[in-house]
mmCIF file of C-alpha atoms in Angstrom:
data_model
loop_
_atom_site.group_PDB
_atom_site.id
_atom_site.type_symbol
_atom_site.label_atom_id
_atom_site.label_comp_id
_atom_site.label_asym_id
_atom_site.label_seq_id
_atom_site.Cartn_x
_atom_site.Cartn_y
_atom_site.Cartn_z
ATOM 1 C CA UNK A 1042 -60.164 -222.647 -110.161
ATOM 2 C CA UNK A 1043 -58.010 -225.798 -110.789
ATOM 3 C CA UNK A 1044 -60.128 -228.048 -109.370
ATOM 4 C CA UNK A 1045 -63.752 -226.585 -111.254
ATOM 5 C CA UNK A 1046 -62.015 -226.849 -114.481
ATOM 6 C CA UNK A 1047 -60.448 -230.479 -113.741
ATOM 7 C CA UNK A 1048 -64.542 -231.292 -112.712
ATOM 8 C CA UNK A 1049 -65.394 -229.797 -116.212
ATOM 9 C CA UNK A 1050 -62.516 -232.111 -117.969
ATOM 10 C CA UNK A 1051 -60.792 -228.571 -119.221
ATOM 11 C CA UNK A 1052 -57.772 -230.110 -117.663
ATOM 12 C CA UNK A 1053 -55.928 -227.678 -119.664
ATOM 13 C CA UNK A 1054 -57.199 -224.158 -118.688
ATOM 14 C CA UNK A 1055 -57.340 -225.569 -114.968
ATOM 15 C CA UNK A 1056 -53.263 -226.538 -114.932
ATOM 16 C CA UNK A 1057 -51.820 -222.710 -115.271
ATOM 17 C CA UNK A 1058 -54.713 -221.920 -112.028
ATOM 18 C CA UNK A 1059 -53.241 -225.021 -110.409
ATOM 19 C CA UNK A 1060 -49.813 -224.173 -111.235
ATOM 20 C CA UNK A 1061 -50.002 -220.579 -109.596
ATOM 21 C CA UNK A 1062 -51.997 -222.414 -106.796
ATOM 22 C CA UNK A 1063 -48.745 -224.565 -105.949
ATOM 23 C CA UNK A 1064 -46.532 -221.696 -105.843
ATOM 24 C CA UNK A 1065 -48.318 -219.289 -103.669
ATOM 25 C CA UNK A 1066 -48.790 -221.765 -101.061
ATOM 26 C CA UNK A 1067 -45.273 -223.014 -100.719
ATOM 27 C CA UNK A 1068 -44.427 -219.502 -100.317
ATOM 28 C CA UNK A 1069 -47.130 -219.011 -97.644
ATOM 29 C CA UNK A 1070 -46.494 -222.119 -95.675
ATOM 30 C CA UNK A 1071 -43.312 -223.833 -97.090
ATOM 31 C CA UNK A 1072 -42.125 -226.948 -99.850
ATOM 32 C CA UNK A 1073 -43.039 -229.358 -97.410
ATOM 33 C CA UNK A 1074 -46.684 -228.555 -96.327
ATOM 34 C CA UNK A 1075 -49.637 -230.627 -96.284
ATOM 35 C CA UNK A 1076 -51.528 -227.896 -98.085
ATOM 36 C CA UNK A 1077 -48.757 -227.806 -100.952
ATOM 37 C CA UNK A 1078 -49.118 -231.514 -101.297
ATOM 38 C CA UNK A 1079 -52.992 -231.411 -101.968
ATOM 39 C CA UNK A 1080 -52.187 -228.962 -104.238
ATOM 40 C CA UNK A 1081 -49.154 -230.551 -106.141
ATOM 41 C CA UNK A 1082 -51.726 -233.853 -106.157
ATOM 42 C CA UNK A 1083 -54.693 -231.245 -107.333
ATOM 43 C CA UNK A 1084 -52.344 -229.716 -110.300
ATOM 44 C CA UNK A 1085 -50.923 -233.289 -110.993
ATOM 45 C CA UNK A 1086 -54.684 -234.963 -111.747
ATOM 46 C CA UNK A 1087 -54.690 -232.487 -114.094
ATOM 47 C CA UNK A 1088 -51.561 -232.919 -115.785
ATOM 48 C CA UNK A 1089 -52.778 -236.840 -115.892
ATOM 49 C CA UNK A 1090 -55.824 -235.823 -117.972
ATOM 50 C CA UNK A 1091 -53.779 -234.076 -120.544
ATOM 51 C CA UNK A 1092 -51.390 -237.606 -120.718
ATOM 52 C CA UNK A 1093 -48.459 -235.675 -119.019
ATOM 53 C CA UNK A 1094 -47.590 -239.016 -117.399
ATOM 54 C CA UNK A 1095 -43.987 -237.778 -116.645
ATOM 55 C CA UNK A 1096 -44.338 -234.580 -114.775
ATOM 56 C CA UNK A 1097 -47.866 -235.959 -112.966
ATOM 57 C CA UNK A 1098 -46.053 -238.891 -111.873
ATOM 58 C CA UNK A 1099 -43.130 -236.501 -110.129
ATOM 59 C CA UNK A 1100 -45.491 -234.170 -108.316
ATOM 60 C CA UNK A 1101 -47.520 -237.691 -107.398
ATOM 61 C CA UNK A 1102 -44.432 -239.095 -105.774
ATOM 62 C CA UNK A 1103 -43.468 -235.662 -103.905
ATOM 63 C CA UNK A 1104 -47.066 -235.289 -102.734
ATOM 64 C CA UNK A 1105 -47.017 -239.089 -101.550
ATOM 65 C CA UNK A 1106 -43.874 -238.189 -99.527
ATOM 66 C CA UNK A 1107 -45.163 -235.471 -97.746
ATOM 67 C CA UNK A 1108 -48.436 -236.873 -96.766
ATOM 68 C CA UNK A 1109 -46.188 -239.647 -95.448
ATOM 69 C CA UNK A 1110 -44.029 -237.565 -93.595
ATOM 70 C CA UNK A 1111 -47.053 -236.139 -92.075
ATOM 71 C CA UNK A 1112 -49.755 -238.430 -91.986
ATOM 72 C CA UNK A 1113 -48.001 -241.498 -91.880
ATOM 73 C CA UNK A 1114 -48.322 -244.342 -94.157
ATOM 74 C CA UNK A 1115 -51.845 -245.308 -93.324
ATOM 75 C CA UNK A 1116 -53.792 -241.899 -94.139
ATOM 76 C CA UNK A 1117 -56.744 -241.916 -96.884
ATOM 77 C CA UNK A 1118 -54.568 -238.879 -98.986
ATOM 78 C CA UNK A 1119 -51.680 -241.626 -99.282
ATOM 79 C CA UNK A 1120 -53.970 -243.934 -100.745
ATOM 80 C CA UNK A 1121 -55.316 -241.633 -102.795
ATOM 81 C CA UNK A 1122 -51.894 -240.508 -104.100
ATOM 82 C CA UNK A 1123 -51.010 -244.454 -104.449
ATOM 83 C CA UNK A 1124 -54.130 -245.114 -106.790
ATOM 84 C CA UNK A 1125 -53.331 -242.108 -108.898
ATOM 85 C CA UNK A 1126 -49.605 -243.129 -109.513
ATOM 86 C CA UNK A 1127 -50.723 -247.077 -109.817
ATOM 87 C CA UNK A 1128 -53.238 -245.347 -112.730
ATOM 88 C CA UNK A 1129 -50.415 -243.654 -114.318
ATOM 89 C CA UNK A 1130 -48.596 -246.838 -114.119
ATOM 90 C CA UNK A 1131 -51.000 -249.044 -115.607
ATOM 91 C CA UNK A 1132 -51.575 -246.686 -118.329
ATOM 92 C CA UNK A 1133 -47.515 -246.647 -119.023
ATOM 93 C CA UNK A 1134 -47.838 -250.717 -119.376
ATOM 94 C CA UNK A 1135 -46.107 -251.022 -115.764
ATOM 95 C CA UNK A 1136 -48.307 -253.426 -114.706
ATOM 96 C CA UNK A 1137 -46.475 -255.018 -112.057
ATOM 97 C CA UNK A 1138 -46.129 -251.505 -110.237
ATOM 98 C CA UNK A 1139 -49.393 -250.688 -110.478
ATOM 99 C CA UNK A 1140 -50.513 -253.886 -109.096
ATOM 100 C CA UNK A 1141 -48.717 -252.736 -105.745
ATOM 101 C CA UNK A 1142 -49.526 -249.577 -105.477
ATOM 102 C CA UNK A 1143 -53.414 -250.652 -105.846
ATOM 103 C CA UNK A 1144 -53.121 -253.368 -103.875
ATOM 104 C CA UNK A 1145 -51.533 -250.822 -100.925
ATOM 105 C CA UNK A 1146 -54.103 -248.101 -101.785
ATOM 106 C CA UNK A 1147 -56.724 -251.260 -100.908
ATOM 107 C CA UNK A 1148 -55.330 -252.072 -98.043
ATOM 108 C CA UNK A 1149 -54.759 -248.732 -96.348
ATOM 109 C CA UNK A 1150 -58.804 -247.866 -97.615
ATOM 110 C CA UNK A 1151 -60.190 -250.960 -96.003
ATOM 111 C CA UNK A 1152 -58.363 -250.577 -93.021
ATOM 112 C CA UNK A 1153 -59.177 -247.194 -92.051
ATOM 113 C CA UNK A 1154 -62.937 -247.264 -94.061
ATOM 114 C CA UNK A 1155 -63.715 -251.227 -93.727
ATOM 115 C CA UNK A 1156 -63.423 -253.599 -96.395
ATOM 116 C CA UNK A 1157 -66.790 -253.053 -97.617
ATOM 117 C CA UNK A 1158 -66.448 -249.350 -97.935
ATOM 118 C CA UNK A 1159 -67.284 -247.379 -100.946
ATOM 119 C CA UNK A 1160 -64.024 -246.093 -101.044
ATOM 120 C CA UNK A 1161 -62.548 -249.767 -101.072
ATOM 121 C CA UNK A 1162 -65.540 -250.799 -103.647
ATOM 122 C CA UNK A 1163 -63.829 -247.653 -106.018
ATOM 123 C CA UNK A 1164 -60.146 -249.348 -105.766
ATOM 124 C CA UNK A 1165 -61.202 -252.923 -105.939
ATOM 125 C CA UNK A 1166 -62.579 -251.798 -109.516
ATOM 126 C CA UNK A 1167 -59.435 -250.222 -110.937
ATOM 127 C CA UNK A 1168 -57.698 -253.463 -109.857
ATOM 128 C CA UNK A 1169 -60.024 -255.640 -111.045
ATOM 129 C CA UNK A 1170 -59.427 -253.480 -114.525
ATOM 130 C CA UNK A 1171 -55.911 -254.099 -114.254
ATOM 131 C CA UNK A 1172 -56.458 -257.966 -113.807
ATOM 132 C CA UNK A 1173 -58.591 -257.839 -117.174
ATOM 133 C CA UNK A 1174 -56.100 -256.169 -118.988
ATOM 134 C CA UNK A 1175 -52.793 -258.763 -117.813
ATOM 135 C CA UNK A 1176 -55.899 -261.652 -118.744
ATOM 136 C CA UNK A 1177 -56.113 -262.933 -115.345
ATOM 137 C CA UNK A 1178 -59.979 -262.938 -115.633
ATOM 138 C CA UNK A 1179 -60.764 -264.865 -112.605
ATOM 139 C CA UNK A 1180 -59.102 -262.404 -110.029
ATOM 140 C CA UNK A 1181 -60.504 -259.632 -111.975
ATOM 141 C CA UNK A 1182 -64.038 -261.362 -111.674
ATOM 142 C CA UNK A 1183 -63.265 -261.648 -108.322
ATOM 143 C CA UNK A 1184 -62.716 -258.277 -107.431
ATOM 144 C CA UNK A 1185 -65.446 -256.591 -109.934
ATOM 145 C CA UNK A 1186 -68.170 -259.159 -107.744
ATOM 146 C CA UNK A 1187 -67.102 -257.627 -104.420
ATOM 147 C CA UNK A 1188 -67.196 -254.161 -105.964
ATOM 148 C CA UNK A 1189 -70.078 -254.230 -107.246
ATOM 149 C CA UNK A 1190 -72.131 -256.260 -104.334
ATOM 150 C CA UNK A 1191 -70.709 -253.314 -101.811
ATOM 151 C CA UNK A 1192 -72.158 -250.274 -104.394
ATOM 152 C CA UNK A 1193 -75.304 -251.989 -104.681
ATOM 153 C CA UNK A 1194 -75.677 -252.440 -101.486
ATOM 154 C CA UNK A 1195 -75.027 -248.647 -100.337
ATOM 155 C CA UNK A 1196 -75.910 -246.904 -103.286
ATOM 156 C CA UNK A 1197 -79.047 -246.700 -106.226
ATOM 157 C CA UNK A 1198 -78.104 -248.710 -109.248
ATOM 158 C CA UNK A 1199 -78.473 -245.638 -111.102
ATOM 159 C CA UNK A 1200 -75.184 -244.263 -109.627
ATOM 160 C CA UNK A 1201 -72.443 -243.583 -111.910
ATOM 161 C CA UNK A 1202 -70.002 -245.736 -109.737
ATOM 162 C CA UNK A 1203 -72.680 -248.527 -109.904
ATOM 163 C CA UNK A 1204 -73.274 -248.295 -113.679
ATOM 164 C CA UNK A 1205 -69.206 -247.984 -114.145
ATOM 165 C CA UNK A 1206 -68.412 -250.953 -112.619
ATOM 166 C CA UNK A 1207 -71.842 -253.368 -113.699
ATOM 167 C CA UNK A 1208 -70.453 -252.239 -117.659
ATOM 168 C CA UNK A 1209 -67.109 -253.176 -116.568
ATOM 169 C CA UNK A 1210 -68.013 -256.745 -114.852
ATOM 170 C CA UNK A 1211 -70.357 -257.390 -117.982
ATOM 171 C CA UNK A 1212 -67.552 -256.950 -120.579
ATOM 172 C CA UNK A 1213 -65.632 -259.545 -118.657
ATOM 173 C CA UNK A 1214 -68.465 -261.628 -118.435
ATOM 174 C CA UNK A 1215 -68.929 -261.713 -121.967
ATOM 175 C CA UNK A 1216 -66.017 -263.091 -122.763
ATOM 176 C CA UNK A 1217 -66.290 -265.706 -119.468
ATOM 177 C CA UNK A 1218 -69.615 -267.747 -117.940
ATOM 178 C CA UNK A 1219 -69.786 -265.348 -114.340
ATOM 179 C CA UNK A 1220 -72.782 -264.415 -112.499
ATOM 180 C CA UNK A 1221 -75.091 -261.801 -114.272
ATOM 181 C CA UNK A 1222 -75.400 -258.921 -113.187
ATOM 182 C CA UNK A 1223 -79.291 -259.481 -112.101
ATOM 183 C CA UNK A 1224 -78.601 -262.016 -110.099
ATOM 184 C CA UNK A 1225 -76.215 -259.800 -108.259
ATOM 185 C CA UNK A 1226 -78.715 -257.157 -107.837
ATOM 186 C CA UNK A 1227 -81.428 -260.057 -106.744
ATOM 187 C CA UNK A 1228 -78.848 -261.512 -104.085
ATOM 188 C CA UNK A 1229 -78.502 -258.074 -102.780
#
């Protein structure tokens, strides 16, 4: 029930459902169980969209360590983990930290997905939004471009991922002379 009312953005009636959800697992199966991770990641997203940076960060890290432990390093739920904590991150001004753990989460997407994957297109855009935000306009140009040229060319340009990232790459090129977004689409 966590997760339907973190989909409805009632990210406050899903964390005492997520909360239980935690607990009854690690008494089923353990502290250190895959499952309990998923769930400490699940109750932690919505701890995030109440701005309970602390305590979403902690259940983050312990998540990240178990799918680690388990997975290995390399495994699509440790990138997901690492772009959650890198968006916590950039929202707490660490922007240096965030940098990494986006830039890992990247790297462990394209290497298991491809590089132009739309899971890779997803966290090529959040970087891209931190390299707006420290001003460094040309790498975040950089990154919104291969973003968006990978959505466009899997998905309708009526997708929300398509539409999230053309606003984004158009309020950066207002402010600098980049490619348009129609000529994007037309190259594609």
């Amino acid at each position: 029930l966590g997760g339907l009312e973190h989909a409805r953005g009632k990210y406050s009636e899903g964390e005492p459902f997520a909360r239980r959800s935690v607990e009854i697992r690690k008494l089923a199966l353990g502290s250190n169980h895959p499952a309990v991770a998923a769930d400490m990641a699940a109750l932690a997203a919505l701890l995030d969209g109440q701005g309970k940076f602390r305590e979403a960060e902690r259940l983050y890290h312990r998540a990240l360590k178990i799918f680690e432990r388990v997975y290995g390093p390399d495994h699509y739920e440790v990138a997901v983990n690492l772009n959650n904590l890198a968006v916590i991150n950039q929202a707490k001004g660490n922007g240096f930290k965030a940098e990494r753990l986006y830039k890992r989460a990247l790297a462990i997407k394209e290497k298991i997905f491809g590089s132009d994957s739309l899971e890779a297109a997803v966290t090529m855009n959040n970087l891209a939004g931190l390299y707006k935000n420290q001003d460094k306009e040309n790498e975040a140009a950089q990154l919104y471009h291969r973003s968006l040229s990978i959505l466009l060319d899997k998905l309708e340009a009526d997708h929300p991922d398509v539409i999230a990232v053309s606003e984004n790459y158009a309020l950066l090129s207002q402010a600098k002379t980049l490619p348009s977004i129609a000529s994007l689409k037309s190259a594609i």
